[in-house]
Coordinates of C-alpha atoms and ligand atoms in Angstrom, one line a residue:
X1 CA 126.7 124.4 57.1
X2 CA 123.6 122.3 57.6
X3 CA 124.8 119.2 58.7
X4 CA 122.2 117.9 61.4
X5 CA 122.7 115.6 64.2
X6 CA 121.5 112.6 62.1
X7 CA 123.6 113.1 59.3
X8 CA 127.0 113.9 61.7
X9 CA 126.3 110.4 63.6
X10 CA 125.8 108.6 60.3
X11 CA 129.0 109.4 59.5
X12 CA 130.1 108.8 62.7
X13 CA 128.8 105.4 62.0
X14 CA 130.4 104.6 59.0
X15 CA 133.8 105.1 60.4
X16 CA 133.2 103.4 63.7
X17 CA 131.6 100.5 61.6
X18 CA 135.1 100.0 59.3
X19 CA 137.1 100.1 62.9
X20 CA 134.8 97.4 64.8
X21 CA 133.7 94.2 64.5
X22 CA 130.2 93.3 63.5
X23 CA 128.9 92.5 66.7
X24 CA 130.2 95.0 69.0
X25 CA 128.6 97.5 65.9
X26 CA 125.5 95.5 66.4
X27 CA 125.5 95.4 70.4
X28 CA 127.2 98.6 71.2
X29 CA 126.4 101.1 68.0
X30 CA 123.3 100.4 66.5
X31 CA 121.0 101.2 69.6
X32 CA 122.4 104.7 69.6
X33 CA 119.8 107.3 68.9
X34 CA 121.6 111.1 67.8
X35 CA 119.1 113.4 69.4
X36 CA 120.6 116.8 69.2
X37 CA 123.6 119.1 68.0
X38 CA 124.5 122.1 69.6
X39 CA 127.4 124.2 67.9
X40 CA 129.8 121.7 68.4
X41 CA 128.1 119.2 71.0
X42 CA 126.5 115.9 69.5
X43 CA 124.1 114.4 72.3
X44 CA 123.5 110.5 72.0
X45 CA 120.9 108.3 73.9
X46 CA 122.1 105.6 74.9
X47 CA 119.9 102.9 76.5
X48 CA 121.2 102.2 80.1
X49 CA 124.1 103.7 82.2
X50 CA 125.8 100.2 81.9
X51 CA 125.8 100.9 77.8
X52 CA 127.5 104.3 78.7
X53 CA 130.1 103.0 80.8
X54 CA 130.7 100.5 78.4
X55 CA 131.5 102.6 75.4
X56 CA 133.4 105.0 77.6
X57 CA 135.3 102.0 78.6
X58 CA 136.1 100.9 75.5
X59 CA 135.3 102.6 72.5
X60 CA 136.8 106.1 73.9
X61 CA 139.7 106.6 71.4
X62 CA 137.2 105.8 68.5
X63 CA 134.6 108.1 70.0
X64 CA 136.9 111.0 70.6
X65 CA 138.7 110.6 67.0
X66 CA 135.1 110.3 65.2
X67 CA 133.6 113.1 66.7
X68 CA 136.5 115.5 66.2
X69 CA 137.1 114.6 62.6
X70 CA 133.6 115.6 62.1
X71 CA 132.8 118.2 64.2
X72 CA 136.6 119.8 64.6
X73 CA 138.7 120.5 67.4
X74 CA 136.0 120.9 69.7
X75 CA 133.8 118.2 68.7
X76 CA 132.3 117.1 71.9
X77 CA 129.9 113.8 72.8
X78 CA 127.2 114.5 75.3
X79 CA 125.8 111.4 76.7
X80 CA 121.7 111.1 77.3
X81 CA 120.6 107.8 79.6
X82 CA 117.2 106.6 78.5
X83 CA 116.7 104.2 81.6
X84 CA 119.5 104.5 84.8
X85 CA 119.3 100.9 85.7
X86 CA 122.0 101.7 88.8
X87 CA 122.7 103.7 91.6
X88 CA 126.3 103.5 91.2
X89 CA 127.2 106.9 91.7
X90 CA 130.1 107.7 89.1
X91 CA 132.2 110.9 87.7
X92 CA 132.5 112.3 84.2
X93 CA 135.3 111.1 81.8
X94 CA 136.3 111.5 78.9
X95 CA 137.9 115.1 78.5
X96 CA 135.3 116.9 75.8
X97 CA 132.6 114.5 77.1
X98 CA 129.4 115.1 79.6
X99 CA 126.9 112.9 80.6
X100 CA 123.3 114.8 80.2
X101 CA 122.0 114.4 83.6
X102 CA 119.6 116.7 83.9
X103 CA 116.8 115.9 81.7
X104 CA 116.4 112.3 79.4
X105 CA 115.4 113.0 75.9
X106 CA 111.6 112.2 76.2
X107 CA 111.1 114.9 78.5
X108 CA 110.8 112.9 82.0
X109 CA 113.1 114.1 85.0
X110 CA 116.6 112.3 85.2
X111 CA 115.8 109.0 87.3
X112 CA 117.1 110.1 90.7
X113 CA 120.2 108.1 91.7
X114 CA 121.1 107.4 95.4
X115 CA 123.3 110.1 96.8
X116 CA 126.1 108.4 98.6
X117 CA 126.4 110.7 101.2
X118 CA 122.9 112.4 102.0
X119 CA 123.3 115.3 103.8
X120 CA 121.6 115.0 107.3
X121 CA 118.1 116.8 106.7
X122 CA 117.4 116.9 110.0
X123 CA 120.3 120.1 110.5
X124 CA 118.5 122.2 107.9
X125 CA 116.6 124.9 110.0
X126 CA 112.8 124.7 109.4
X127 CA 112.4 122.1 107.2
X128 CA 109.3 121.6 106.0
X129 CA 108.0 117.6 105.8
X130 CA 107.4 117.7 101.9
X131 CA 111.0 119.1 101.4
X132 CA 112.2 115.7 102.8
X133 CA 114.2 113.8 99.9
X134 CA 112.8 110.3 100.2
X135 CA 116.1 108.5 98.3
X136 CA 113.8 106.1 96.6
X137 CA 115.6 104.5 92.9
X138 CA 113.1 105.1 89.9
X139 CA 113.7 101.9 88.5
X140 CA 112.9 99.7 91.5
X141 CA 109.4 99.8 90.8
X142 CA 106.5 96.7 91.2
X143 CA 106.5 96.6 87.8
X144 CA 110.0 96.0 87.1
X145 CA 109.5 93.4 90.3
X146 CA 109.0 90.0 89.0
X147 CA 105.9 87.8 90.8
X148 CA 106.9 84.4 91.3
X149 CA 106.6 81.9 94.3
X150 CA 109.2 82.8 95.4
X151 CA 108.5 86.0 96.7
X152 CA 104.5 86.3 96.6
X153 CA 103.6 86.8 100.8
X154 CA 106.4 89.5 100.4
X155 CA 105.4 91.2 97.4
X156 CA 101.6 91.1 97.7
X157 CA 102.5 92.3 101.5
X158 CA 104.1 95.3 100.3
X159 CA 100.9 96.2 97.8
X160 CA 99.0 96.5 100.8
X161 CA 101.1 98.6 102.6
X162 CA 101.8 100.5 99.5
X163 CA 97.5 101.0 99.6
X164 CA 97.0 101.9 102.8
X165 CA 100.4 102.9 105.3
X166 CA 100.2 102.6 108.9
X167 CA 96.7 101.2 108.5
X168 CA 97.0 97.7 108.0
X169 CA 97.7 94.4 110.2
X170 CA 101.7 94.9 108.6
X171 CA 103.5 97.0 111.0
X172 CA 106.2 96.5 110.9
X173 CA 106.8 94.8 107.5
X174 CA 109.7 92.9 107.8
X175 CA 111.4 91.3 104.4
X176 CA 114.2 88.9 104.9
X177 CA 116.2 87.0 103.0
X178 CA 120.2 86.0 101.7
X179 CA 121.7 88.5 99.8
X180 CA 120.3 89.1 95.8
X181 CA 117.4 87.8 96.7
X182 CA 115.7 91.6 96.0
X183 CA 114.9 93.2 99.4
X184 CA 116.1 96.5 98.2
X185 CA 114.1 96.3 95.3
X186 CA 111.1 95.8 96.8
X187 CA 111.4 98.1 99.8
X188 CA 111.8 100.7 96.9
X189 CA 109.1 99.8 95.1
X190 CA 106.7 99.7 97.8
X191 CA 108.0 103.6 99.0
X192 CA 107.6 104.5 95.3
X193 CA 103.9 102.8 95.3
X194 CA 102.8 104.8 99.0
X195 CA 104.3 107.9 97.5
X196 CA 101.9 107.1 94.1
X197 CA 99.2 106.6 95.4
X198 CA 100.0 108.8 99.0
X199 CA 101.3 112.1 97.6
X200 CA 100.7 113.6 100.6
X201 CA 103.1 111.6 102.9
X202 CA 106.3 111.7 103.4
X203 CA 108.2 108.1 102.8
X204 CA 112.0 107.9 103.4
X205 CA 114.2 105.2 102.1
X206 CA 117.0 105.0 104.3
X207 CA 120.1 102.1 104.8
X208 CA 120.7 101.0 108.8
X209 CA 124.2 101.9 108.0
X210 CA 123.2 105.8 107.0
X211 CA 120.9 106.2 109.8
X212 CA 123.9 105.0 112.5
X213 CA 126.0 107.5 110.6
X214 CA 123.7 110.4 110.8
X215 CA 122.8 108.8 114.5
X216 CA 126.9 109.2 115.7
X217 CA 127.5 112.7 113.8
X218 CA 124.0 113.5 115.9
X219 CA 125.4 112.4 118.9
X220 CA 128.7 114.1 118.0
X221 CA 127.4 117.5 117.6
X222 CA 125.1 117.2 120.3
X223 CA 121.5 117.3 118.2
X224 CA 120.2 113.9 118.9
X225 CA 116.8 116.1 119.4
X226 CA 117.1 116.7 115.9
X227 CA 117.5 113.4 114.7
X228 CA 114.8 112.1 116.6
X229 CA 112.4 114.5 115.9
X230 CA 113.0 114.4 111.7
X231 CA 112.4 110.7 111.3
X232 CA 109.8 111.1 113.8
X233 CA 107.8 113.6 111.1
X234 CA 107.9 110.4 108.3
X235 CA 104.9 109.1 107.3
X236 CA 106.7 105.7 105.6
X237 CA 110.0 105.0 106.8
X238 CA 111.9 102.3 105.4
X239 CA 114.9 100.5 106.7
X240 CA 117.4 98.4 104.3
X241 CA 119.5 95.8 105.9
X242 CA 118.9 96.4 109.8
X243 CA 121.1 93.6 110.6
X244 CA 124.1 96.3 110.4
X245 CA 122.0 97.7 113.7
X246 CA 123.7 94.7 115.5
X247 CA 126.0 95.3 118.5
X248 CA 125.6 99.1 118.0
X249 CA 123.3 99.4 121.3
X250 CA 123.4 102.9 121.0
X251 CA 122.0 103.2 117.9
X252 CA 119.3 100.3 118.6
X253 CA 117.7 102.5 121.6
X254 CA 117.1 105.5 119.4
X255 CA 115.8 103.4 116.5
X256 CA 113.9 102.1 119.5
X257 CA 112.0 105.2 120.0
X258 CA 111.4 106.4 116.6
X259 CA 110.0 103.1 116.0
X260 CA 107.9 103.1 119.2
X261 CA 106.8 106.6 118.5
X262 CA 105.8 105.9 114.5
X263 CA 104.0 103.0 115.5
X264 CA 101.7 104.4 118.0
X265 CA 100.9 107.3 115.5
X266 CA 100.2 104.4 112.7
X267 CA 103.0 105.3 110.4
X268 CA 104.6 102.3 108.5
X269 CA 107.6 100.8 109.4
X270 CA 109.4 98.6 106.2
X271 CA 112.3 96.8 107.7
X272 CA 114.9 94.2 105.6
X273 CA 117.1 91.9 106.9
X274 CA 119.5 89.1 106.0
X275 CA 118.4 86.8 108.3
X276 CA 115.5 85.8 109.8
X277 CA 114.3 88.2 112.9
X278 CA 114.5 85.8 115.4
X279 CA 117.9 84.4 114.3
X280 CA 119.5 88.3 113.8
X281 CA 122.3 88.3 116.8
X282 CA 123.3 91.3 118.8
X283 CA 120.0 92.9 118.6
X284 CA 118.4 94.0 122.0
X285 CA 115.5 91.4 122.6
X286 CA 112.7 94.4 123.0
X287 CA 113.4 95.8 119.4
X288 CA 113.1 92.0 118.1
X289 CA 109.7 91.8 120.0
X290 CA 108.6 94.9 118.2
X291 CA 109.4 92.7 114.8
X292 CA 106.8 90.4 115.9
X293 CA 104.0 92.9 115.1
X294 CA 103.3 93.1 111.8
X295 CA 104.2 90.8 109.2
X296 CA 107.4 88.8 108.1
X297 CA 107.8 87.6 104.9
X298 CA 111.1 86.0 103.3
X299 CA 112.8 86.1 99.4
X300 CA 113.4 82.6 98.1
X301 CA 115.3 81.9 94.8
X302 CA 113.0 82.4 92.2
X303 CA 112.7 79.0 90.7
X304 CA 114.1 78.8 86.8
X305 CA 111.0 80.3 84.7
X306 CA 111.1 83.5 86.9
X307 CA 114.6 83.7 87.1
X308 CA 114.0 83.7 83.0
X309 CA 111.2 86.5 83.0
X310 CA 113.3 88.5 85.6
X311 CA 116.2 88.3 83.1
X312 CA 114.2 89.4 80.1
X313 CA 112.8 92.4 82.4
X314 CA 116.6 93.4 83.0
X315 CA 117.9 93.0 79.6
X316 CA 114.6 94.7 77.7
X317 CA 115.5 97.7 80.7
X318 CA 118.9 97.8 79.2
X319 CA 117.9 97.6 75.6
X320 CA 119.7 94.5 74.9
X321 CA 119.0 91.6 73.1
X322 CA 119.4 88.0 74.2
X323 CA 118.2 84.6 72.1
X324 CA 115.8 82.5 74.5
X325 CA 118.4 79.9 74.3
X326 CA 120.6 82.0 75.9
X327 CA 118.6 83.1 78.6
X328 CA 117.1 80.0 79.8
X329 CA 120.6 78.8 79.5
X330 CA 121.6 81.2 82.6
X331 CA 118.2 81.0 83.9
X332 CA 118.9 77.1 84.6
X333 CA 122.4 77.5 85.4
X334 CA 123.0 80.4 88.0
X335 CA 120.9 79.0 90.9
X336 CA 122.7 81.2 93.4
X337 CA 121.1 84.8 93.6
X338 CA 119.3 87.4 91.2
X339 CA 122.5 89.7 91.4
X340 CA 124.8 87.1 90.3
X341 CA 122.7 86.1 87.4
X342 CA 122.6 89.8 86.3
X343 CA 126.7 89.7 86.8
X344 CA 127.0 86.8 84.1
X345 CA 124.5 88.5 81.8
X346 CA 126.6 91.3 81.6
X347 CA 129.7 89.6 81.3
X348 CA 128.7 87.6 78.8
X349 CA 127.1 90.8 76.8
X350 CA 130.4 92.6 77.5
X351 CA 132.8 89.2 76.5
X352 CA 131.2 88.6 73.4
X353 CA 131.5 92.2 72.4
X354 CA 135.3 92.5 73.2
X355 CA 136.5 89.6 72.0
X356 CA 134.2 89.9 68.8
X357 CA 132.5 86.3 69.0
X358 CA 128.7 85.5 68.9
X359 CA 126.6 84.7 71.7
X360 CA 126.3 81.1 71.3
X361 CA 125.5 78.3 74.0
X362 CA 129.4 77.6 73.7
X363 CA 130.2 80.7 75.0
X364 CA 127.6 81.3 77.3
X365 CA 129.1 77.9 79.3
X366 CA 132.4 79.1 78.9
X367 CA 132.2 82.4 80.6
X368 CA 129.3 81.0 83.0
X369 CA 132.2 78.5 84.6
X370 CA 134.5 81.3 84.6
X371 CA 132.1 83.3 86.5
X372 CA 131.2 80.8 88.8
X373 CA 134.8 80.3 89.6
X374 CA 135.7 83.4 90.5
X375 CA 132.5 84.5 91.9
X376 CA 133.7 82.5 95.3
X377 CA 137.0 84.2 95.0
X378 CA 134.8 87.2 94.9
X379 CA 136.4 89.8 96.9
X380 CA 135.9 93.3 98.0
X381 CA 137.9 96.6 96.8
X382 CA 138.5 97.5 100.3
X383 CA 140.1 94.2 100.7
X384 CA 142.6 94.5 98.0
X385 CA 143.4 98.1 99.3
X386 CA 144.6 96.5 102.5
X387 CA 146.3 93.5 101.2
X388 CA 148.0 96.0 98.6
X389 CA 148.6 98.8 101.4
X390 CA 150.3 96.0 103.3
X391 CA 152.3 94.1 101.1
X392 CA 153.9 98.0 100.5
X393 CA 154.0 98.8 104.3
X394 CA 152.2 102.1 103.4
X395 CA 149.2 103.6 105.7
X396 CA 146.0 103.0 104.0
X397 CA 145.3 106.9 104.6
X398 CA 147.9 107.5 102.1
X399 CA 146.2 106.3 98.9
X400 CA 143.7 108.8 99.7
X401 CA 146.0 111.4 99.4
X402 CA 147.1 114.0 96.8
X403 CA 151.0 112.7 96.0
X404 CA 153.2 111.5 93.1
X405 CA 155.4 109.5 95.4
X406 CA 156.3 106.6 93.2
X407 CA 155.2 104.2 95.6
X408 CA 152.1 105.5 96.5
X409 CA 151.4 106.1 93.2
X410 CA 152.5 102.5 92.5
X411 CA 150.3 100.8 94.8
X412 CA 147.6 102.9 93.6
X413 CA 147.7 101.9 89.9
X414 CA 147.6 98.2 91.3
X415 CA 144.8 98.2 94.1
X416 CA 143.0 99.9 91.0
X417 CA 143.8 96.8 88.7
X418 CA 143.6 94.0 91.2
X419 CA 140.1 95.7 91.9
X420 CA 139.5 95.7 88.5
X421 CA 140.3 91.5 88.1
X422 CA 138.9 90.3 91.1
X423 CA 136.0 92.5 92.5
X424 CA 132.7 93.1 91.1
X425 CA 132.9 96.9 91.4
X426 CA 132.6 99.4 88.7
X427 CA 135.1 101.5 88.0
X428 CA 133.9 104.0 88.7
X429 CA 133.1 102.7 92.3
X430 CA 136.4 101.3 92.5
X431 CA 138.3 104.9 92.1
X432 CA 136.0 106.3 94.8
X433 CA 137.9 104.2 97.0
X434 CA 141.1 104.0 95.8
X435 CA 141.3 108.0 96.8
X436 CA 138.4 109.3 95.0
X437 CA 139.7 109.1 91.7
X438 CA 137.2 109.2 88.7
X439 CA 136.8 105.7 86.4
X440 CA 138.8 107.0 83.4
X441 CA 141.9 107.3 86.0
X442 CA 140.7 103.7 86.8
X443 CA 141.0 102.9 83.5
X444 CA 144.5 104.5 82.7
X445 CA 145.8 102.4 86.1
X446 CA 144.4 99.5 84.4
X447 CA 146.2 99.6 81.1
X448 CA 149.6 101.0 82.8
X449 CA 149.7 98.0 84.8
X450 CA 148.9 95.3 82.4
X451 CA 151.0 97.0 80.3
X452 CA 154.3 97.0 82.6
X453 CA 152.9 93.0 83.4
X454 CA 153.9 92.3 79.6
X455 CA 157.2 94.2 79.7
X456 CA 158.5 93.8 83.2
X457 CA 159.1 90.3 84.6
X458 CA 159.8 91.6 87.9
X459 CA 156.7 93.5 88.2
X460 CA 154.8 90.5 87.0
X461 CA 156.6 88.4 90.0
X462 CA 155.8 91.0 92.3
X463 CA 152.0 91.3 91.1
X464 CA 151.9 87.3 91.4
X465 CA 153.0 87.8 95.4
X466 CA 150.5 90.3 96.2
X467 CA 147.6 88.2 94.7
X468 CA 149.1 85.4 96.3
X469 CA 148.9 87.4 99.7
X470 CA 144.8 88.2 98.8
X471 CA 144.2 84.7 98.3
X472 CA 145.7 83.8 101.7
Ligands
LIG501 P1 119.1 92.2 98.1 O1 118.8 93.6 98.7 O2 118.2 91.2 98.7 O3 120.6 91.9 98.3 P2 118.5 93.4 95.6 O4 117.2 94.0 95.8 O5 119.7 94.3 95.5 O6 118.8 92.2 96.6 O7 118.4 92.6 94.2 C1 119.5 92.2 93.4 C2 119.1 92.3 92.0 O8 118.2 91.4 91.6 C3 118.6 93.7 91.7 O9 119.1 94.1 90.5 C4 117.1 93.4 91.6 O10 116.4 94.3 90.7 C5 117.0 92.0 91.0 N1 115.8 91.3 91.4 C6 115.7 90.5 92.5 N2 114.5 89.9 92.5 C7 113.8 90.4 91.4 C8 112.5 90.1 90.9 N3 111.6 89.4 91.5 N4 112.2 90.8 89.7 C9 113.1 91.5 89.1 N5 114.4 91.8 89.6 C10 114.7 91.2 90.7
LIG502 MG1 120.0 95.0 99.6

């Protein structure tokens, strides 16, 4: 046989064309590249990690069927991400499908993805400085960091500090502002720019929340020493959302003295916040002073042309394509933050797709006033677990756990679907806590329960109580 990878995916193609619409061929199909075919594997690039969801979301009986009528039995689909726009952290799928993590097809390492749960690498035993992981996303570079008003003191601040670390009048950098305004974007890219042009020094990208963790199981296993002493060898160290450093005194004083101790040996300090320092509560009044230092900058809303040129950045990123119209449209209508315009471009992308109908104005309004509705209903997966949990008077602990007790089961499937309507979490983020379940499990809760909602009219009343409950 010497059927190639290009000629398999053609006729991939021709099948998947005849069984989907124009435009989700157009949107979700064409920007496929085949790359390779190994015995039985076909490897596909797709542009982003949101494509790949996407298709594994809803093309997955279409995919599977394809492949194995062209490539038997054991046809398999291997997925290859050009550009990992996320740091969602997700699990593998479709049963005879892998993601290609490991390598992207022009040659460059796999973009490194946060790591949920970073082990502590102040426990490993002789750790060398340059060993030190500094958890910095790939894609949050300068470049991918749109100038505008708007943020200018904040991003020409971080250039500097980028330049020159520890030697400037911007110790501590402190960049506040609301939330999806882009503080965690630009703390990245200004580690990714001191490790550029600093290879030598060791930056470290690390969330207040992760450093009290790794600060309690410290103090719980008696190696504060340790702790103290690893972020005391950074040469960068950056800290996203310090605000979660409120009330937890303990925590304060040691950050306290590794911040003491870095700035006296003129390492840089890169600190976010959600508030202003001054106005950040529960924080011991010595630490504040320290903020005082160097320089504070804040994030404004981007007024409409930037919001425009930062939406053209994202979708060229994700190798989609959007008329003009359509993007000033949501540049000049989504005046809240930068995340929530990226949330309607998506839905919109996804919408039209699904329910096979162009991209026009029309629709753009229609799914912006959707999105703007339910985006103050917004609500979180942990949340709905508790509401759900609740309403079933079962222990949260329980959905965790490894058990085909209808009920549990039961309450699963719908803190999985209610998760699915009302929060903006993927699904794959969404089974990690609904008891570490992967997003195809996700998915199959989904359709089970809006299944049953069609069939069974007391399961719909009952569904109708619980999010009546959420909304209370
Ligand atoms: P915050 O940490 O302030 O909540 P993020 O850094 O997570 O906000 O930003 C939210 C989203 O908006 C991210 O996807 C980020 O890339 C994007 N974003 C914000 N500002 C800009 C900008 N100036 N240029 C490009 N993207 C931006
Ligand atoms: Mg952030």
């Amino acid at each position: 046989m010497t059927a190639n990878h290009l000629e398999i995916w053609r006729k991939c193609l021709e099948v998947i064309r005849d069984n989907t619409s124009e435009q989700s061929y157009a949107t979700w199909f064409k920007p496929i590249v085949p790359i390779a075919l190994n015995g039985s594997v076909l490897t596909i690039q797709v542009p982003s990690q949101f494509f790949y969801e996407w298709l594994e979301e809803h093309y997955i009986d279409l995919l599977r069927k394809t492949i194995k009528r062209f490539l038997g039995p054991d046809g398999k689909l291997e997925y290859s991400i050009l550009m990992d726009s996320t740091d969602r952290s997700y699990t593998m799928v479709m049963p005879g499908s892998t993601r290609n993590n490991t390598k992207n097809p022009i040659g460059r390492p796999a973009p490194e993805t946060l790591s949920q749960n970073p082990i502590n690498p102040f426990v490993i035993p002789g750790l060398k400085k340059l060993q030190i992981d500094s958890q910095l996303n790939e894609n949050y570079t300068f470049d991918n960091f749109i100038e505008g008003d708007c943020n200018r003191v904040a991003r020409q601040g971080g250039l500097v500090v980028a330049a020159n670390p520890g030697k400037n009048s911007f110790n501590p950098l402190l960049i506040y502002s609301s939330t999806g305004l882009g503080k965690t974007h630009l703390c990245h890219a200004i580690g990714l720019e001191a490790k550029r042009l600093h290879p030598d020094k060791t930056v470290l990208y690390v969330q207040a929340e992760q450093f009290t963790n790794q600060y309690v199981t410290a103090s719980k296993n008696k190696n504060l020493n340790d702790f103290v002493h690893f972020y005391q060898m950074i040469d960068v160290l950056i800290i996203d959302d310090i605000q979660f450093l409120a009330k937890k005194t303990m925590t304060q004083e040691a950050f306290f003295h590794i911040f003491n101790y870095l700035h006296q040996n003129n390492k840089q300090l890169i600190i976010t916040s959600d508030k202003f320092p001054a106005d950040l509560q529960d924080m011991e009044p010595r630490l504040l002073s320290r903020f005082k230092w160097g320089l504070a900058a804040d994030l404004q809303m981007p007024d409409v042309a930037t919001r425009a040129a930062i939406l053209k950045r994202k979708l060229y990123h994700n190798g989609i394509n959007l008329p003009d119209e359509i993007v000033n449209y949501l540049a000049t209508n989504v005046r809240t933050n930068i995340r929530e315009l990226e949330g309607v471009m998506i839905s919109l992308v996804a919408q039209s797709s699904l329910n096979k109908k162009a991209i026009t104005v029309e629709l753009t309004q229609q799914i912006l006033d959707r999105f703007l509705r339910n985006s103050v209903k917004e609500v979180s997966v942990e949340y709905i677990i508790n509401v759900v949990c609740d309403y079933f008077t079962i222990p949260i602990e329980q959905l965790a756990m490894k058990t085909r007790k209808h009920q549990v089961v039961q309450a699963r499937q719908i803190a999985m679907f209610l998760s699915k309507k009302y929060s903006k979490a993927s699904l794959a983020s969404i089974g990690k806590q609904c008891g570490n379940k992967d997003h195809a499990t996700v998915h199959h809760a989904c359709k089970t329960v809006s299944d049953r909602l069609e069939t069974d009219r007391q399961f719909k009343a009952m569904l109708l109580d619980i999010e009546k409950k959420m909304s209370m």
